[in-house]
CSV table of C-alpha atoms and ligand atoms in Angstrom, one decimal:
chain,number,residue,atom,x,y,z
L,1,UNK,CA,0.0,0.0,0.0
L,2,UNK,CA,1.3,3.5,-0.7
L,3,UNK,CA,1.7,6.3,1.3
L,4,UNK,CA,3.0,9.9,1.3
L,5,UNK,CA,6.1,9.8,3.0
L,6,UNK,CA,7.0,13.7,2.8
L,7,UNK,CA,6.4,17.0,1.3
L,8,UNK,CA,6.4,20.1,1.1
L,9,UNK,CA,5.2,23.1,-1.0
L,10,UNK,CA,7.0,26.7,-1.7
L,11,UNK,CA,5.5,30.0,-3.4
L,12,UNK,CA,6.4,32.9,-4.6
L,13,UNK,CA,5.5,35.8,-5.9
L,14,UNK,CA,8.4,36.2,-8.3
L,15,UNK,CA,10.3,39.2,-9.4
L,16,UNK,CA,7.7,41.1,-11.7
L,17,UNK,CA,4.3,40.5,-10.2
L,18,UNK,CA,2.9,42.3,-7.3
L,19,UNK,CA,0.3,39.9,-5.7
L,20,UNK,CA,0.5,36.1,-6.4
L,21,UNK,CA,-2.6,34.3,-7.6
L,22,UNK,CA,-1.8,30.8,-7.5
L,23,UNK,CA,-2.8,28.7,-4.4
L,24,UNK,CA,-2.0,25.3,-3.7
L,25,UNK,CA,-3.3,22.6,-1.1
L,26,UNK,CA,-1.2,20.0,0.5
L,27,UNK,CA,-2.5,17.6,2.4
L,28,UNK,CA,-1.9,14.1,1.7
L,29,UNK,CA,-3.5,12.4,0.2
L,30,UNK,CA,-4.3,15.4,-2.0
L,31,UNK,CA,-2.0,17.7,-3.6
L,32,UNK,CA,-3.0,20.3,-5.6
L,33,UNK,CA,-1.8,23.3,-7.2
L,34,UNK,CA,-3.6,26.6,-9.3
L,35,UNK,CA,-2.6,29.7,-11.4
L,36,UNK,CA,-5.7,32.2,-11.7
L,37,UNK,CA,-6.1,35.1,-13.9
L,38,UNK,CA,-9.0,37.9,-13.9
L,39,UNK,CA,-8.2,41.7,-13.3
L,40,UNK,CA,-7.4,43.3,-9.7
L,41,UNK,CA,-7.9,40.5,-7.1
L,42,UNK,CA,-9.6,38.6,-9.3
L,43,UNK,CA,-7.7,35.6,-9.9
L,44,UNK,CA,-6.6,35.4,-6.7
L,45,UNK,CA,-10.6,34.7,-5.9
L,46,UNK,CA,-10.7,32.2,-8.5
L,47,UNK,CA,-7.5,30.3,-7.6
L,48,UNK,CA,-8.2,30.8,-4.0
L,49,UNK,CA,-12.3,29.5,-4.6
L,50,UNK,CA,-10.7,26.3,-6.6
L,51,UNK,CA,-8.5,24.9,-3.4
L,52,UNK,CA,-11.3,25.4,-1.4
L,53,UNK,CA,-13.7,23.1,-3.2
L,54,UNK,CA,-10.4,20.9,-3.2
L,55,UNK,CA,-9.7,20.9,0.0
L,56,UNK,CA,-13.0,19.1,1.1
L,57,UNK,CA,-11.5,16.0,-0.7
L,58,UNK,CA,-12.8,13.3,-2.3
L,59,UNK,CA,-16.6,12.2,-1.7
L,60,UNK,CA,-17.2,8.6,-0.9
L,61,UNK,CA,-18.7,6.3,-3.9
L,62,UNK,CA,-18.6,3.4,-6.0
L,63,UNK,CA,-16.9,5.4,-8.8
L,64,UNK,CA,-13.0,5.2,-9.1
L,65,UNK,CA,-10.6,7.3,-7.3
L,66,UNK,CA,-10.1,9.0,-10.5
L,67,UNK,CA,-13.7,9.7,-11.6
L,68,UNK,CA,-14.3,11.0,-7.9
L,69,UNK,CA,-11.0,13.6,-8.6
L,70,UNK,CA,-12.3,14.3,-11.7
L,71,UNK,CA,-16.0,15.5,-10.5
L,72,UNK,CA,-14.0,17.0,-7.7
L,73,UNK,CA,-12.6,19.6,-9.9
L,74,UNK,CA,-16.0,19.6,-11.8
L,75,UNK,CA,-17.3,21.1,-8.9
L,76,UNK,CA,-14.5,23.5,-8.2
L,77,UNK,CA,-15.3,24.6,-11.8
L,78,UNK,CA,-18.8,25.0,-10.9
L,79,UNK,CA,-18.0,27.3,-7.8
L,80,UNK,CA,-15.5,29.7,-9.8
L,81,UNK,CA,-18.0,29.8,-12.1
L,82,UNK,CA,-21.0,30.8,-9.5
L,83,UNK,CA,-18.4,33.3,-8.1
L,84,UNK,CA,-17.5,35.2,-11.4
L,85,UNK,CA,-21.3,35.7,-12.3
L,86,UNK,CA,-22.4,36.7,-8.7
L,87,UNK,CA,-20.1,39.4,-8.9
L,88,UNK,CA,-19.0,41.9,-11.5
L,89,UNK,CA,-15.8,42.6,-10.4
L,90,UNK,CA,-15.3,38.9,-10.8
L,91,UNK,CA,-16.8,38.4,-13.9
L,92,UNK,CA,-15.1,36.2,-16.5
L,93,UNK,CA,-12.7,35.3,-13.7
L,94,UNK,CA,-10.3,31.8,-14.0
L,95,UNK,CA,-8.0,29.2,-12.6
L,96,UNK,CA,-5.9,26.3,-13.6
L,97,UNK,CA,-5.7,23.6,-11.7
L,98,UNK,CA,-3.6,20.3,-11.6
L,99,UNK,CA,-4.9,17.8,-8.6
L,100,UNK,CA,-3.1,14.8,-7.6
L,101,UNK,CA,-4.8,12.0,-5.5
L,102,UNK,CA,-2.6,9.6,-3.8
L,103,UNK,CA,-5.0,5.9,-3.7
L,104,UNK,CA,-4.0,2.8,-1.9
L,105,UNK,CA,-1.7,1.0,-4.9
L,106,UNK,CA,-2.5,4.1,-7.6
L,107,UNK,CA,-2.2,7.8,-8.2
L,108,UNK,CA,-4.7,9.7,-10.0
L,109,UNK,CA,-4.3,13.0,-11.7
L,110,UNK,CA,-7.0,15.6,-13.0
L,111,UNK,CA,-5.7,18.9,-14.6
L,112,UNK,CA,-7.3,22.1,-16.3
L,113,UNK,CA,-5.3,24.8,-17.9
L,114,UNK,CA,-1.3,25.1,-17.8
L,115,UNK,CA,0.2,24.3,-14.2
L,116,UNK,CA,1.7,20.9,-15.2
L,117,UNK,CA,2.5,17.7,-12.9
L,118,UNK,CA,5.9,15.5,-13.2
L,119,UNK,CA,6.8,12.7,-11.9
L,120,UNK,CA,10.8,11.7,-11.2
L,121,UNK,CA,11.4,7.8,-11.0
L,122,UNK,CA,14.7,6.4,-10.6
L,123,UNK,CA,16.7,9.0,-13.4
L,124,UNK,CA,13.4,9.6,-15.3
L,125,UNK,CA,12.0,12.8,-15.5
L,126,UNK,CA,8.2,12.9,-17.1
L,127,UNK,CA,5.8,15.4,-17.8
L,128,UNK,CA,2.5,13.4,-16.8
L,129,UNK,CA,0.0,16.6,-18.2
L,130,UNK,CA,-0.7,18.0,-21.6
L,131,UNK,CA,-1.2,21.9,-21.1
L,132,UNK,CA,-4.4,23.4,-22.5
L,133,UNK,CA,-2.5,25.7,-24.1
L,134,UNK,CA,-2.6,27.3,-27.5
L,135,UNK,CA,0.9,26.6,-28.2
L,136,UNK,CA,0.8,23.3,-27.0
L,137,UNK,CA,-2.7,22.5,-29.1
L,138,UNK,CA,0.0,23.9,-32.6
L,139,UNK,CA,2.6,20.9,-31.3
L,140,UNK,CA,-0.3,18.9,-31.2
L,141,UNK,CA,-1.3,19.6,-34.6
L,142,UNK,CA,2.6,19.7,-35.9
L,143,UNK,CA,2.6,23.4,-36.9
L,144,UNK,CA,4.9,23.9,-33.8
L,145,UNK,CA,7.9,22.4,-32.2
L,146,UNK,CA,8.3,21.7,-28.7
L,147,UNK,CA,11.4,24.5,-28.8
L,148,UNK,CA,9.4,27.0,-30.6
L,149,UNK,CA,6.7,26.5,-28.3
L,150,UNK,CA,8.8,27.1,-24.8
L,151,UNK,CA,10.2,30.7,-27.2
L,152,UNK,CA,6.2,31.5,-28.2
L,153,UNK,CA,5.3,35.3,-27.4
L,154,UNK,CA,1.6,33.9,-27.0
L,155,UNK,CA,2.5,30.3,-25.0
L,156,UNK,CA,1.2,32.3,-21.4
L,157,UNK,CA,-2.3,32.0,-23.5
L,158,UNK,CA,-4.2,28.7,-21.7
L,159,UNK,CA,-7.0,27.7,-23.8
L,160,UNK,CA,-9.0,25.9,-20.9
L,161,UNK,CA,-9.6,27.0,-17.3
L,162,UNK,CA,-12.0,26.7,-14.8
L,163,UNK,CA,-14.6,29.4,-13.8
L,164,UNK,CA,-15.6,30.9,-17.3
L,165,UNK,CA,-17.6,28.3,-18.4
L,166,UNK,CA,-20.7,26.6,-16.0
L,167,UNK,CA,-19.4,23.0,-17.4
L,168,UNK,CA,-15.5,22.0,-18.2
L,169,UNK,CA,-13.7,19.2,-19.6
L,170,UNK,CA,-11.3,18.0,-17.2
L,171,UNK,CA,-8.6,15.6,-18.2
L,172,UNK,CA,-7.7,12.5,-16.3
L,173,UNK,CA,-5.4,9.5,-15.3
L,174,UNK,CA,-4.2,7.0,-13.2
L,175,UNK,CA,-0.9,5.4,-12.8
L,176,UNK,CA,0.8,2.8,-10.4
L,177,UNK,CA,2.4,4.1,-7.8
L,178,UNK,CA,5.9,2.8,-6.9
L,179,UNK,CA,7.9,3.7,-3.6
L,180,UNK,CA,10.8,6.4,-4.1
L,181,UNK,CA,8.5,8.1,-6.7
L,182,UNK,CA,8.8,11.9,-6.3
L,183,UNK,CA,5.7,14.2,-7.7
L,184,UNK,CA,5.8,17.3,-8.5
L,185,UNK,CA,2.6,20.0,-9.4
L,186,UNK,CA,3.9,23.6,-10.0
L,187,UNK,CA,2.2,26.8,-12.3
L,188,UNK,CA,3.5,27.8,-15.4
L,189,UNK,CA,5.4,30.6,-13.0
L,190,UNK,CA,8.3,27.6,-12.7
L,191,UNK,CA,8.3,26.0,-16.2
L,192,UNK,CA,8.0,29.2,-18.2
L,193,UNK,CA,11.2,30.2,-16.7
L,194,UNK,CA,13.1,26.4,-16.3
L,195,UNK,CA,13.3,24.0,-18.9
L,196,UNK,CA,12.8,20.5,-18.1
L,197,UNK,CA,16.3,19.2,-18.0
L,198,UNK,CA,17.2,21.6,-15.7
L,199,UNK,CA,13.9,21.0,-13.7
L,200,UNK,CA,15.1,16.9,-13.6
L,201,UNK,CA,18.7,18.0,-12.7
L,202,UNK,CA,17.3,20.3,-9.3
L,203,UNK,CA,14.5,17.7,-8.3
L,204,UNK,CA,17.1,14.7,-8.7
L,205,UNK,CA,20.3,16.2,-7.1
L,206,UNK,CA,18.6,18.2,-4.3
L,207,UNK,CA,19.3,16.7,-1.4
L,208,UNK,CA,15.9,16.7,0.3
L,209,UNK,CA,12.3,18.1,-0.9
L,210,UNK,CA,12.3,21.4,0.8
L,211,UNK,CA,15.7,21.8,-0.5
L,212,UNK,CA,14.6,21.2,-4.5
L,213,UNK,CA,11.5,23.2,-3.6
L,214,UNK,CA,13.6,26.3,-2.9
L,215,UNK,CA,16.4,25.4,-5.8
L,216,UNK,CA,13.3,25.5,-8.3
L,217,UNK,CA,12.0,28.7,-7.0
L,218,UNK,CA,15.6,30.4,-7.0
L,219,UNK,CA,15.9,29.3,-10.6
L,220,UNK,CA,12.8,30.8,-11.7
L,221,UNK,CA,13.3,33.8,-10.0
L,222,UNK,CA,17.1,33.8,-11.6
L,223,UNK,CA,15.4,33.4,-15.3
L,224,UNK,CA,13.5,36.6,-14.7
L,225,UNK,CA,10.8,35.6,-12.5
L,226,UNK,CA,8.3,36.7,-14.6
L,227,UNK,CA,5.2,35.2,-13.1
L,228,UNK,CA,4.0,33.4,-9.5
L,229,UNK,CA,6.2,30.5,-8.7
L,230,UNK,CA,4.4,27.4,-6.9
L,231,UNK,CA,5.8,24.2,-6.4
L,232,UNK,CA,4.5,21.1,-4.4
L,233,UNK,CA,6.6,18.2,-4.3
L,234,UNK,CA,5.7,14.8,-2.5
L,235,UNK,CA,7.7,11.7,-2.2
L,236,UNK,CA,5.6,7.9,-1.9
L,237,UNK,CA,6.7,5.1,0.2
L,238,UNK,CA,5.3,1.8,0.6
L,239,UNK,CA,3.4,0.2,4.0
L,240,UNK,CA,1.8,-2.4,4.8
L,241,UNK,CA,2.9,-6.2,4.0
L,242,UNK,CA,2.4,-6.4,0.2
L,243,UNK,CA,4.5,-4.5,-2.1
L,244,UNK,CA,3.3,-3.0,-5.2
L,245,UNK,CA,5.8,-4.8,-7.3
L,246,UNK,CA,4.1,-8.0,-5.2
L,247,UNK,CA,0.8,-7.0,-6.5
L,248,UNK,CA,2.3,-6.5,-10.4
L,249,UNK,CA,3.8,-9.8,-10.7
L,250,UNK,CA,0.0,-11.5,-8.9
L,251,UNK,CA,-2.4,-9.4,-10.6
L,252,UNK,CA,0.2,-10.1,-14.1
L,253,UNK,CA,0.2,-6.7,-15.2
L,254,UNK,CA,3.0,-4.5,-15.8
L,255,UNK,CA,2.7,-0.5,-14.2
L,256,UNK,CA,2.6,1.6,-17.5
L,257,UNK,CA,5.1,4.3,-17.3
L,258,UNK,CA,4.7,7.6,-17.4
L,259,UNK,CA,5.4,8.5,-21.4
L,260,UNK,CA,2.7,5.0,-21.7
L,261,UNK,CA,0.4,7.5,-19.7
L,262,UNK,CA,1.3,10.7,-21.7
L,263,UNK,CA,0.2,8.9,-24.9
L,264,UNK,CA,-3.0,8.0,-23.5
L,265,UNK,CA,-3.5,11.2,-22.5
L,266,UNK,CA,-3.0,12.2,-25.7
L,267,UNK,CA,-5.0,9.7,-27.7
L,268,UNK,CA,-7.8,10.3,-25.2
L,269,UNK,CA,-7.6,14.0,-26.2
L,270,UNK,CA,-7.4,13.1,-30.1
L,271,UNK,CA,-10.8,11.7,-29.2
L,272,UNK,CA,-12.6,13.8,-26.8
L,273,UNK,CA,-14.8,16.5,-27.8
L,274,UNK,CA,-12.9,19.9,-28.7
L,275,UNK,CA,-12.3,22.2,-25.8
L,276,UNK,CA,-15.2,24.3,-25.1
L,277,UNK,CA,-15.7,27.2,-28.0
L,278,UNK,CA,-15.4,30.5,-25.4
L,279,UNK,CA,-12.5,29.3,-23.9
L,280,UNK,CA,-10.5,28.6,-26.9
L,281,UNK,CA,-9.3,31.5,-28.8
L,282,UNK,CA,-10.9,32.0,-32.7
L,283,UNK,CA,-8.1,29.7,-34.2
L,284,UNK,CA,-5.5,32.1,-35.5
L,285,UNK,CA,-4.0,33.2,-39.5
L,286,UNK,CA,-1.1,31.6,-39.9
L,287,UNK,CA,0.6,35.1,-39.7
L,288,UNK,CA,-0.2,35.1,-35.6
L,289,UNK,CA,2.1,32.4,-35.6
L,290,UNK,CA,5.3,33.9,-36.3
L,291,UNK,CA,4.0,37.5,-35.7
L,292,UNK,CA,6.1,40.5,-37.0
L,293,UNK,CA,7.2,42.7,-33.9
L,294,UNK,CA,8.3,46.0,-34.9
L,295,UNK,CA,11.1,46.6,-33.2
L,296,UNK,CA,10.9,50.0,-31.0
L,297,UNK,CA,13.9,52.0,-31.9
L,298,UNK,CA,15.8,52.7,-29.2
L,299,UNK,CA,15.4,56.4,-28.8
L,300,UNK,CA,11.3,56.1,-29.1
L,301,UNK,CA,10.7,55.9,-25.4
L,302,UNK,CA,12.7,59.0,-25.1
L,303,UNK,CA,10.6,61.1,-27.3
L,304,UNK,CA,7.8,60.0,-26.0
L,305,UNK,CA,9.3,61.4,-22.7
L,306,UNK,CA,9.9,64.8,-23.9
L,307,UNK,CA,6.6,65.0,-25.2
L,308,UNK,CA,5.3,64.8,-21.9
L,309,UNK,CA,7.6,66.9,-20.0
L,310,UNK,CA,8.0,69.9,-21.8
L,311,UNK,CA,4.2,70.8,-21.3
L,312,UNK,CA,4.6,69.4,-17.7
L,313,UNK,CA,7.0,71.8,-16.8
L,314,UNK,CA,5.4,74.6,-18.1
L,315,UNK,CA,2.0,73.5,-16.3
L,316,UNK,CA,4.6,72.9,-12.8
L,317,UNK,CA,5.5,76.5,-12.9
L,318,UNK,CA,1.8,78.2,-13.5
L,319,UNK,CA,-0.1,75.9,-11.2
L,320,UNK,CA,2.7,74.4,-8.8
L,321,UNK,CA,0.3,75.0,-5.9
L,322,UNK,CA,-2.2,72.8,-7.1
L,323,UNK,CA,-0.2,69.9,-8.3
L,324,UNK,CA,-0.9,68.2,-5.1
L,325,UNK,CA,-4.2,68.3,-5.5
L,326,UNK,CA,-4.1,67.4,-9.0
L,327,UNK,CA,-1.8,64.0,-8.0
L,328,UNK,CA,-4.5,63.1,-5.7
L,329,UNK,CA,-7.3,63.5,-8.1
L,330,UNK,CA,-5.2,61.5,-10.9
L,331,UNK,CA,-5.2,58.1,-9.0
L,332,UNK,CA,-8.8,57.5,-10.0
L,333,UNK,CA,-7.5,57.1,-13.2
L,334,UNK,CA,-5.5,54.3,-14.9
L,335,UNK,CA,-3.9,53.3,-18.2
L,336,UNK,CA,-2.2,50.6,-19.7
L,337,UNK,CA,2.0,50.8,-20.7
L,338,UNK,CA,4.8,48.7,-20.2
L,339,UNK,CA,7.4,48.4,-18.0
L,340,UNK,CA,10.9,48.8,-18.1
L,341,UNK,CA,11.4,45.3,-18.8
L,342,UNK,CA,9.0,44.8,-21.2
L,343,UNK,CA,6.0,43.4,-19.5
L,344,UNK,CA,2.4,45.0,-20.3
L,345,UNK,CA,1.5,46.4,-17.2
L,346,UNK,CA,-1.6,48.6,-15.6
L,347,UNK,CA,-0.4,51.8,-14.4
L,348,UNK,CA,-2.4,54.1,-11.8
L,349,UNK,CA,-2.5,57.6,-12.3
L,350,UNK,CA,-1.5,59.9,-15.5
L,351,UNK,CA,1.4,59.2,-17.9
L,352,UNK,CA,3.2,61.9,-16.9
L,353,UNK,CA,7.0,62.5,-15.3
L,354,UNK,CA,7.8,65.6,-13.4
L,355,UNK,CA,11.8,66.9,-13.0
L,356,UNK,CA,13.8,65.8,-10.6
L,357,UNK,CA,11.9,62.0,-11.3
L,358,UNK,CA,8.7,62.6,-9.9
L,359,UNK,CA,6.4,60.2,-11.3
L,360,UNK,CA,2.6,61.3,-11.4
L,361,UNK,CA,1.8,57.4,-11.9
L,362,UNK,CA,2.8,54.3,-10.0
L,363,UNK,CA,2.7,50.8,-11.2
L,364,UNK,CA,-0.9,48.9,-9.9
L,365,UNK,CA,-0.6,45.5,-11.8
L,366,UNK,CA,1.7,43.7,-14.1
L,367,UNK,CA,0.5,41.2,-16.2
L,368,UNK,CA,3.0,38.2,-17.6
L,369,UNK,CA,2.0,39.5,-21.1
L,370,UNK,CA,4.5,41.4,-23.2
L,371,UNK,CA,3.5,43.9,-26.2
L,372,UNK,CA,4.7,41.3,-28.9
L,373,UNK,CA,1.8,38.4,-27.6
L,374,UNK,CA,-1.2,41.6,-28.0
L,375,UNK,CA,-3.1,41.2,-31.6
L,376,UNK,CA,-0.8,43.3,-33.5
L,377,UNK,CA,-3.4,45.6,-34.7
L,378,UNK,CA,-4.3,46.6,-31.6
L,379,UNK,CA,-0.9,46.9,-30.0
L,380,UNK,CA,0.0,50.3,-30.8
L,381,UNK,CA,-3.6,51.7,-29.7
L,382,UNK,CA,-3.9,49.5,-26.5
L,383,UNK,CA,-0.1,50.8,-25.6
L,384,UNK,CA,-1.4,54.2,-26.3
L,385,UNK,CA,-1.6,55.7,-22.6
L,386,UNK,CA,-5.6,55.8,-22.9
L,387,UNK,CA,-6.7,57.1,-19.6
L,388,UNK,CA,-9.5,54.6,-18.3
L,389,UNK,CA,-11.5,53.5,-15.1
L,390,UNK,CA,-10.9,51.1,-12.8
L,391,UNK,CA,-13.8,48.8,-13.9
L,392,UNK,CA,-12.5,49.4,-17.6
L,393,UNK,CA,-8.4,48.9,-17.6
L,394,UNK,CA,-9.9,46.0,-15.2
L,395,UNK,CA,-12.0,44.1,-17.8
L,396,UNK,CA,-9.9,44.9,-20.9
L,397,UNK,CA,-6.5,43.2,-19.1
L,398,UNK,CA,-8.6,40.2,-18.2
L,399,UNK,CA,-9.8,39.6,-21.7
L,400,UNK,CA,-5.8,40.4,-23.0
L,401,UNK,CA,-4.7,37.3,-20.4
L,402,UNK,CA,-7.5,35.2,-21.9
L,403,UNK,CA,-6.3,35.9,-25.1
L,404,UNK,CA,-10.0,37.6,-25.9
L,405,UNK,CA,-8.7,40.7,-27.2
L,406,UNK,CA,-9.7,40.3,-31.0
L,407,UNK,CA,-7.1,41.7,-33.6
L,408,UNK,CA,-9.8,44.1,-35.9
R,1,LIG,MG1,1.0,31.7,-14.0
């Protein structure tokens, strides 16, 4: 019989975001981790909403371990979803999630959107999730490699997610468990950053859990840290009398492995109905493939700056006493930029510099998108400094992380 024998979970927020919006659960036997999106605190809500439903754990039945995980995150879907039309800050508000169940002799997975699960057995490293991505539906089809898709301006886009739709598809599996096996459930936060060699070289040299929980995190954060970092990592052992490899040789059945599983994964997908049609962006001119960024010249930021700051300084001298007043007033008021780094970001106030570095704006969200992965035809506009209401910069960044934006 199997049992959890230790683990441990890490997050972070990372080096670009200010709030995190992943949430995890840990408590064996049920593992979990998920990434949400939505505007302001929205995603936060939605991830947060998802564990809850987890946490209540699997409800007793005749149905398989796997088909009880499975209806577990149906109802964790059906929550989010309550949630984001109950409230209008909330609305179109989403989460991944990737569940693990730990069962007496197998371990069962069910996964939504992009956070990903591996397993490590002996000196193998496996991905045991497909993401609902729209990259990773272009490998599917073959107009993508694996490499181009890890480089893809538009691979944050997830093309499945619980909470925007009252019903989801949730993908499932089961496999053997064997003692020593390590798992490990993390948000794209880790994998955007780490590629999965290096991923197998922390997890298998690490010299305990917590240790390879924190090496993952550093190395994300080293990459750029672009995103929230989650990781949970648990390691099985075996109890009881009979060992699993006991059980193979009776029962005359070999464990599959974990690329076995993959592939019926896969071949389960290449038969399951398509993912549902609101979720999944309008399938893409071959042109948004291999969009054409422009690239900025160098010296376009500046003029952009002096634009702004020779009227400023005229408007400091004539109405310096007011200025105060006039910063106050200006934080009602928000518009959409980038930061210095490149990531498309919400910024409160007016897009304005004073001398001596005074900033009439201050940075209020930054979203893991960056200029190049906006519909081209939009870009410019979107970028524009628009001034716009909370409610507004709110709903229009949501739709840009779920890839709604429409190029026109
Ligand atoms: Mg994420």
């Amino acid at each position: 019989m199997l049992r959890v024998s230790e683990h441990t979970e890490r997050t972070d927020t990372g080096r670009q975001r200010r709030a995190n919006e992943d949430a995890y659960f840990a408590r064996s036997p049920l593992f979990a981790v998920a990434d949400g999106m939505g505007g302001a605190q929205a995603g936060e809500v939605a991830s947060g909403a998802a564990i809850e439903v987890l946490s209540a754990g699997l409800a007793d039945g005749p149905e398989s371990a796997e088909e009880r995980l499975a209806a577990l995150v149906a109802d964790a879907n059906a929550r989010v979803h309550e949630l984001s039309i109950a409230d209008r800050d909330l609305a179109g508000m989403g989460t991944t999630v990737t569940v693990v169940y730990v069962g007496e002799d197998d371990v069962a997975i069910a996964h939504v959107g992009d956070s990903r699960a591996y397993l490590l057995r002996d000196d193998t490293f496996e991905r045991l999730t497909n993401d609902h991505s729209l990259v990773e539906e272009f490998v599917r089809q073959g107009k993508l490699t694996p490499e181009e898709a890890d480089e893809h301006p538009q691979r944050s886009i997830i093309t499945r997610a619980l909470g925007p739709e009252p019903e989801v598809e949730v993908d499932r599996v089961s496999l053997r468990g064997r003692p020593g096996d390590v798992y490990l459930i993390c948000s794209d936060g880790l994998t955007s950053m780490v590629g999965e060699a290096l991923l197998a070289e922390i997890l298998s040299s690490a010299p305990t859990l917590d240790n390879a929980a924190r090496s993952l995190i550093d190395a994300a954060n080293d990459a750029g840290g672009r995103d929230n970092i989650t990781v949970v990592l648990f390691r099985l052992e075996e109890v009881g009398s009979v060992s699993v490899d006991e059980q193979q040789t009776v029962a005359g059945v070999a464990a599959p492995t974990a690329a076995e599983v993959r592939a019926a994964v896969e071949a389960a997908e290449l038969q399951g109905p398509p993912p549902p049609r609101q979720m999944a962006p309008p399938a893409k001119p071959p042109r948004r493939l291999h969009p054409h960024v422009p690239r900025r010249s160098p010296d376009r930021p500046k003029r952009r700056k002096r634009r702004f700051i020779a009227p400023l300084v005229i408007v400091l001298i004539i109405l310096a006493p007011i200025v105060g007043g006039g910063i106050l007033a200006d934080q009602a008021v928000y518009f959409l930029g980038t930061t210095p780094d490149g990531s498309v970001a919400v910024f409160q106030g007016v897009p304005y510099k004073l001398p001596f570095g005074v900033n009439l704006y201050s940075t209020e969200y930054v979203s893991g998108l960056t200029p190049a992965q906006l519909p081209d035809s939009r870009r410019h506009d979107l970028l524009s400094h628009q001034l716009r209401s909370n409610d507004d910069i709110t709903d229009l960044v949501r739709q840009l992380e779920l890839g709604q934006v429409a190029a026109r």
